[in-house]
C-alpha cells in the first residue's frame, strides 16, 4: 500500500517541533512497534543564499555555484522531525541515534534550482540491542530526481539479544592524514544552521544531562566536513556516499582524516588523535 503523503506549503519551524519532542520523551513502543504508512512533501523550496553561505563556512565547502552534496539533508530535517513526532510513531524522538547515512547524488544541483523534497519511512528492523529504522528522502527539480538519501536511526531497548557477525575493525593506525582541530562551539554553529539543537551538541552541562561527559559534534557535520575535504575529487557523474557513525567526537577535539583512492571510488575515515579509534568510516562509489 502506498504511503499517504502530506503536502506542506512551508517547512515546519524547528523550535515547536523540539518542544513537542520533549513532551513525547516518555513514549513507549510496546511489543510490536509499526512505523506509520506516511510521508511528507514540500514543493518549490527556494534556497537562501545567506543560509547556504553560513553552511559552507561551518562545514568547509567552497562556493562553486553548486550545492554541497550534504546540503539537501538540512531541508529534509524538519520533515524528518514532523514524521517522528506523529502520534502514531511508536518511539520517542529524543534518544534516537543516527548510525548510518547514505546519499546518492545523480547530478550536481545548482544553487538557484527550486527543489521538491519528499520524506518517508523505510524499513523497521529489530536488532540485537533495539530497533533500527530508516528515513528516506528524495529531492527532485523540474520532475527530475537529482538526490536521495537514507538515514538509519537506532532506538535502544527491546532487541533480540542476538549479535550479528561483524567484520574485524580496522586497527591499522592512520599515518598519512589531515589533522583537524574541532572547536568546542561547532555543535552550536552547526545546530544554528541545521536547526538540530539537540542539547547533547551544545554545552558541557546540557550534554551531561543526557549522559555524555561533554558536548559532541553532529554526525552529519562530520560527514559534511569529510566531503568538503574531498570536494575536488567528487565526480560529476552519479555517485553514492555511504557512512557509518562510530564513536562520538567529544569537542573540542583533535581528529585525523584519511582517504584512499580505490578502483571504483574513495574509502575514507575520521579517527581520534591516536589514529585508531574510529569516529566515521565511509565509502564513495560511482552509482549505476
Short mmCIF file of C-alpha atoms in Angstrom, two decimals:
data_model
loop_
_atom_site.label_atom_id
_atom_site.label_comp_id
_atom_site.label_asym_id
_atom_site.label_seq_id
_atom_site.Cartn_x
_atom_site.Cartn_y
_atom_site.Cartn_z
CA UNK A 1 0.00 0.00 0.00
CA UNK A 2 1.42 3.39 -0.98
CA UNK A 3 2.06 5.89 1.78
CA UNK A 4 -0.28 8.79 2.46
CA UNK A 5 1.71 11.90 1.54
CA UNK A 6 1.03 15.14 3.40
CA UNK A 7 1.67 18.26 1.29
CA UNK A 8 3.20 21.23 3.11
CA UNK A 9 3.29 24.85 1.98
CA UNK A 10 6.17 25.79 4.27
CA UNK A 11 8.87 23.96 6.17
CA UNK A 12 7.89 23.26 9.81
CA UNK A 13 9.53 25.51 12.40
CA UNK A 14 12.11 23.60 14.44
CA UNK A 15 11.52 25.19 17.88
CA UNK A 16 7.89 23.97 18.23
CA UNK A 17 8.98 20.55 16.97
CA UNK A 18 11.68 20.36 19.63
CA UNK A 19 9.16 21.33 22.31
CA UNK A 20 6.85 18.58 21.10
CA UNK A 21 9.76 16.11 21.20
CA UNK A 22 10.25 16.93 24.89
CA UNK A 23 6.56 16.31 25.57
CA UNK A 24 6.77 12.90 23.87
CA UNK A 25 10.02 11.90 25.59
CA UNK A 26 8.38 9.05 27.52
CA UNK A 27 6.60 7.34 24.61
CA UNK A 28 6.98 3.54 24.78
CA UNK A 29 7.00 1.35 21.65
CA UNK A 30 5.14 -1.65 23.01
CA UNK A 31 5.88 -5.23 21.99
CA UNK A 32 5.22 -4.92 18.27
CA UNK A 33 6.04 -1.41 17.02
CA UNK A 34 4.96 -0.47 13.50
CA UNK A 35 6.01 2.58 11.52
CA UNK A 36 3.26 4.84 10.13
CA UNK A 37 2.48 4.45 6.45
CA UNK A 38 3.03 8.15 5.88
CA UNK A 39 5.23 10.71 4.16
CA UNK A 40 5.64 14.47 3.77
CA UNK A 41 6.31 16.53 0.66
CA UNK A 42 7.49 20.13 0.41
CA UNK A 43 7.47 21.68 -3.05
CA UNK A 44 9.27 24.60 -4.69
CA UNK A 45 11.89 25.14 -2.00
CA UNK A 46 13.91 28.24 -2.86
CA UNK A 47 17.31 28.28 -1.20
CA UNK A 48 18.51 31.20 0.92
CA UNK A 49 21.97 32.39 -0.23
CA UNK A 50 22.87 33.62 3.27
CA UNK A 51 21.95 30.28 4.84
CA UNK A 52 23.94 28.41 2.18
CA UNK A 53 26.96 30.66 2.74
CA UNK A 54 26.81 30.01 6.50
CA UNK A 55 26.57 26.26 5.92
CA UNK A 56 29.63 26.35 3.68
CA UNK A 57 31.58 28.28 6.30
CA UNK A 58 30.63 25.84 9.08
CA UNK A 59 31.41 22.71 7.05
CA UNK A 60 34.31 23.87 4.87
CA UNK A 61 32.75 23.73 1.39
CA UNK A 62 33.89 26.20 -1.29
CA UNK A 63 31.47 28.49 -3.11
CA UNK A 64 31.35 26.98 -6.62
CA UNK A 65 27.76 27.65 -7.68
CA UNK A 66 26.60 24.13 -6.78
CA UNK A 67 25.01 22.82 -3.60
CA UNK A 68 27.29 20.89 -1.23
CA UNK A 69 26.35 17.24 -1.54
CA UNK A 70 25.12 17.12 2.09
CA UNK A 71 23.15 20.39 1.96
CA UNK A 72 19.73 18.97 0.95
CA UNK A 73 19.77 16.96 4.18
CA UNK A 74 19.21 20.20 6.10
CA UNK A 75 15.97 20.85 4.25
CA UNK A 76 14.82 17.30 4.91
CA UNK A 77 15.50 17.50 8.66
CA UNK A 78 12.30 19.43 9.63
CA UNK A 79 10.29 16.93 7.58
CA UNK A 80 12.01 14.05 9.40
CA UNK A 81 11.09 15.61 12.73
CA UNK A 82 7.46 16.08 11.72
CA UNK A 83 7.23 12.39 10.88
CA UNK A 84 8.98 11.33 14.09
CA UNK A 85 6.52 13.38 16.14
CA UNK A 86 3.35 11.91 14.67
CA UNK A 87 1.01 10.49 17.29
CA UNK A 88 1.25 7.04 15.66
CA UNK A 89 5.05 6.96 15.56
CA UNK A 90 5.98 4.27 18.12
CA UNK A 91 9.21 5.72 19.56
CA UNK A 92 10.26 8.89 21.34
CA UNK A 93 12.31 11.13 19.07
CA UNK A 94 14.59 12.00 21.99
CA UNK A 95 17.18 9.26 22.34
CA UNK A 96 17.22 8.13 18.72
CA UNK A 97 20.77 7.71 17.39
CA UNK A 98 21.77 8.34 13.78
CA UNK A 99 24.01 5.35 12.97
CA UNK A 100 24.32 5.36 9.16
CA UNK A 101 23.68 7.72 6.28
CA UNK A 102 23.74 7.08 2.56
CA UNK A 103 23.42 9.84 -0.05
CA UNK A 104 23.21 9.40 -3.82
CA UNK A 105 23.65 12.48 -5.97
CA UNK A 106 22.56 11.91 -9.56
CA UNK A 107 23.96 15.19 -10.81
CA UNK A 108 25.27 18.43 -9.29
CA UNK A 109 22.47 20.75 -8.15
CA UNK A 110 22.81 24.43 -9.00
CA UNK A 111 22.24 26.98 -6.24
CA UNK A 112 19.24 28.60 -7.95
CA UNK A 113 17.26 25.45 -8.68
CA UNK A 114 13.95 25.03 -6.88
CA UNK A 115 13.64 21.73 -5.05
CA UNK A 116 10.78 19.37 -4.31
CA UNK A 117 11.58 17.34 -1.17
CA UNK A 118 9.76 14.21 -0.06
CA UNK A 119 10.43 12.20 3.11
CA UNK A 120 9.01 8.94 4.37
CA UNK A 121 9.75 5.88 6.43
CA UNK A 122 11.74 2.89 5.26
CA UNK A 123 12.03 -0.48 6.93
CA UNK A 124 11.86 -1.17 10.68
CA UNK A 125 14.17 -3.97 11.85
CA UNK A 126 14.62 -5.49 15.30
CA UNK A 127 18.33 -5.86 16.03
CA UNK A 128 20.38 -7.20 18.93
CA UNK A 129 20.15 -4.15 21.20
CA UNK A 130 16.96 -2.50 19.98
CA UNK A 131 15.38 -1.35 16.74
CA UNK A 132 16.70 0.24 13.56
CA UNK A 133 14.60 2.06 11.00
CA UNK A 134 15.35 4.26 8.02
CA UNK A 135 14.17 7.69 6.94
CA UNK A 136 14.06 8.07 3.15
CA UNK A 137 14.39 11.36 1.28
CA UNK A 138 14.14 12.18 -2.41
CA UNK A 139 14.86 15.56 -3.98
CA UNK A 140 13.63 16.50 -7.44
CA UNK A 141 13.78 19.60 -9.56
CA UNK A 142 11.53 20.08 -12.57
CA UNK A 143 10.37 16.49 -12.18
CA UNK A 144 13.94 15.13 -12.35
CA UNK A 145 15.26 13.07 -9.43
CA UNK A 146 18.62 14.64 -8.51
CA UNK A 147 19.35 13.47 -4.96
CA UNK A 148 18.22 10.85 -2.48
CA UNK A 149 19.26 9.62 0.94
CA UNK A 150 18.64 7.00 3.58
CA UNK A 151 19.27 7.85 7.24
CA UNK A 152 19.30 4.84 9.55
CA UNK A 153 18.23 5.50 13.13
CA UNK A 154 18.71 3.29 16.19
CA UNK A 155 16.48 3.06 19.24
CA UNK A 156 17.92 1.15 22.21
CA UNK A 157 15.81 -1.40 24.04
CA UNK A 158 13.64 -4.38 23.17
CA UNK A 159 16.22 -6.05 20.92
CA UNK A 160 16.67 -9.70 20.07
CA UNK A 161 19.82 -10.10 22.16
CA UNK A 162 21.39 -12.00 19.25
CA UNK A 163 24.50 -10.32 17.92
CA UNK A 164 25.13 -10.48 14.17
CA UNK A 165 28.64 -11.46 12.98
CA UNK A 166 30.75 -8.38 12.31
CA UNK A 167 33.91 -7.85 10.37
CA UNK A 168 37.01 -7.14 12.42
CA UNK A 169 37.56 -3.41 13.00
CA UNK A 170 40.38 -1.67 11.18
CA UNK A 171 43.10 -1.23 13.80
CA UNK A 172 45.81 -0.03 11.42
CA UNK A 173 46.84 3.40 12.71
CA UNK A 174 46.23 6.34 10.38
CA UNK A 175 49.57 7.89 9.49
CA UNK A 176 49.20 9.91 6.28
CA UNK A 177 46.29 12.10 7.39
CA UNK A 178 44.99 15.62 7.71
CA UNK A 179 44.78 16.79 11.32
CA UNK A 180 41.70 18.84 12.18
CA UNK A 181 41.08 20.95 15.25
CA UNK A 182 37.37 20.67 16.01
CA UNK A 183 36.31 23.68 18.11
CA UNK A 184 34.07 23.37 21.13
CA UNK A 185 31.38 25.57 19.57
CA UNK A 186 30.96 23.55 16.36
CA UNK A 187 27.83 21.90 17.76
CA UNK A 188 26.22 25.30 18.40
CA UNK A 189 27.30 26.62 15.00
CA UNK A 190 26.08 23.57 13.09
CA UNK A 191 22.93 23.48 15.23
CA UNK A 192 22.17 27.09 14.32
CA UNK A 193 22.40 26.45 10.58
CA UNK A 194 20.81 22.98 10.59
CA UNK A 195 18.09 23.57 13.18
CA UNK A 196 19.29 20.49 15.10
CA UNK A 197 19.82 21.99 18.55
CA UNK A 198 19.84 18.72 20.44
CA UNK A 199 21.32 19.53 23.90
CA UNK A 200 23.99 16.84 23.53
CA UNK A 201 25.69 19.04 20.90
CA UNK A 202 25.57 22.43 22.63
CA UNK A 203 27.29 22.77 26.01
CA UNK A 204 29.08 20.51 28.52
CA UNK A 205 26.26 20.87 31.06
CA UNK A 206 23.43 20.19 28.61
CA UNK A 207 25.29 17.15 27.28
CA UNK A 208 25.84 15.79 30.82
CA UNK A 209 22.09 15.85 31.39
CA UNK A 210 21.85 13.17 28.70
CA UNK A 211 24.75 11.04 29.92
CA UNK A 212 27.68 12.49 27.92
CA UNK A 213 30.84 13.76 29.57
CA UNK A 214 30.67 16.89 27.37
CA UNK A 215 29.10 18.02 24.11
CA UNK A 216 29.63 16.05 20.90
CA UNK A 217 29.79 17.05 17.23
CA UNK A 218 26.82 16.25 14.98
CA UNK A 219 27.34 13.12 12.89
CA UNK A 220 26.17 14.92 9.76
CA UNK A 221 28.73 17.66 10.40
CA UNK A 222 31.50 15.03 10.39
CA UNK A 223 30.15 13.66 7.10
CA UNK A 224 29.87 17.13 5.57
CA UNK A 225 33.36 18.12 6.76
CA UNK A 226 34.78 14.90 5.28
CA UNK A 227 33.16 15.52 1.90
CA UNK A 228 34.31 19.14 1.94
CA UNK A 229 37.86 17.79 2.30
CA UNK A 230 37.20 15.55 -0.73
CA UNK A 231 35.43 18.24 -2.73
CA UNK A 232 37.93 18.41 -5.59
CA UNK A 233 37.66 14.64 -6.05
CA UNK A 234 33.86 14.37 -6.12
CA UNK A 235 32.64 13.14 -9.52
CA UNK A 236 30.18 14.98 -11.74
CA UNK A 237 28.62 11.64 -12.65
CA UNK A 238 26.17 9.94 -10.24
CA UNK A 239 27.80 8.73 -7.03
CA UNK A 240 26.84 7.37 -3.61
CA UNK A 241 28.46 8.27 -0.29
CA UNK A 242 27.77 5.80 2.49
CA UNK A 243 28.99 6.44 6.05
CA UNK A 244 28.74 4.76 9.43
CA UNK A 245 28.91 6.91 12.54
CA UNK A 246 31.09 5.24 15.16
CA UNK A 247 32.41 6.77 18.39
CA UNK A 248 31.20 10.30 19.19
CA UNK A 249 33.55 13.25 18.72
CA UNK A 250 33.71 14.96 22.12
CA UNK A 251 34.52 18.60 21.45
CA UNK A 252 36.82 20.40 21.43
CA UNK A 253 38.94 17.70 19.82
CA UNK A 254 41.84 16.94 17.55
CA UNK A 255 40.96 14.33 14.90
CA UNK A 256 42.59 12.80 11.84
CA UNK A 257 41.05 12.41 8.38
CA UNK A 258 42.46 9.91 5.88
CA UNK A 259 41.29 8.78 2.45
CA UNK A 260 42.42 6.24 -0.13
CA UNK A 261 41.60 6.01 -3.81
CA UNK A 262 40.24 2.58 -4.83
CA UNK A 263 39.24 1.14 -8.17
CA UNK A 264 35.62 2.34 -8.04
CA UNK A 265 35.86 5.39 -5.77
CA UNK A 266 37.29 6.51 -2.44
CA UNK A 267 37.45 5.00 1.05
CA UNK A 268 37.77 7.45 3.93
CA UNK A 269 37.68 7.58 7.70
CA UNK A 270 37.77 10.04 10.54
CA UNK A 271 39.61 8.83 13.64
CA UNK A 272 40.68 10.10 17.02
CA UNK A 273 44.03 11.70 17.71
CA UNK A 274 45.53 8.25 18.42
CA UNK A 275 44.94 7.36 14.76
CA UNK A 276 42.87 4.26 15.64
CA UNK A 277 39.60 4.97 17.47
CA UNK A 278 37.00 5.45 14.71
CA UNK A 279 34.54 8.33 14.56
CA UNK A 280 33.32 7.77 10.99
CA UNK A 281 34.02 5.33 8.18
CA UNK A 282 32.85 5.99 4.66
CA UNK A 283 32.89 4.94 1.04
CA UNK A 284 32.30 6.94 -2.11
CA UNK A 285 31.29 4.86 -5.11
CA UNK A 286 30.15 5.60 -8.64
CA UNK A 287 26.43 4.93 -8.88
CA UNK A 288 24.81 2.82 -11.60
#
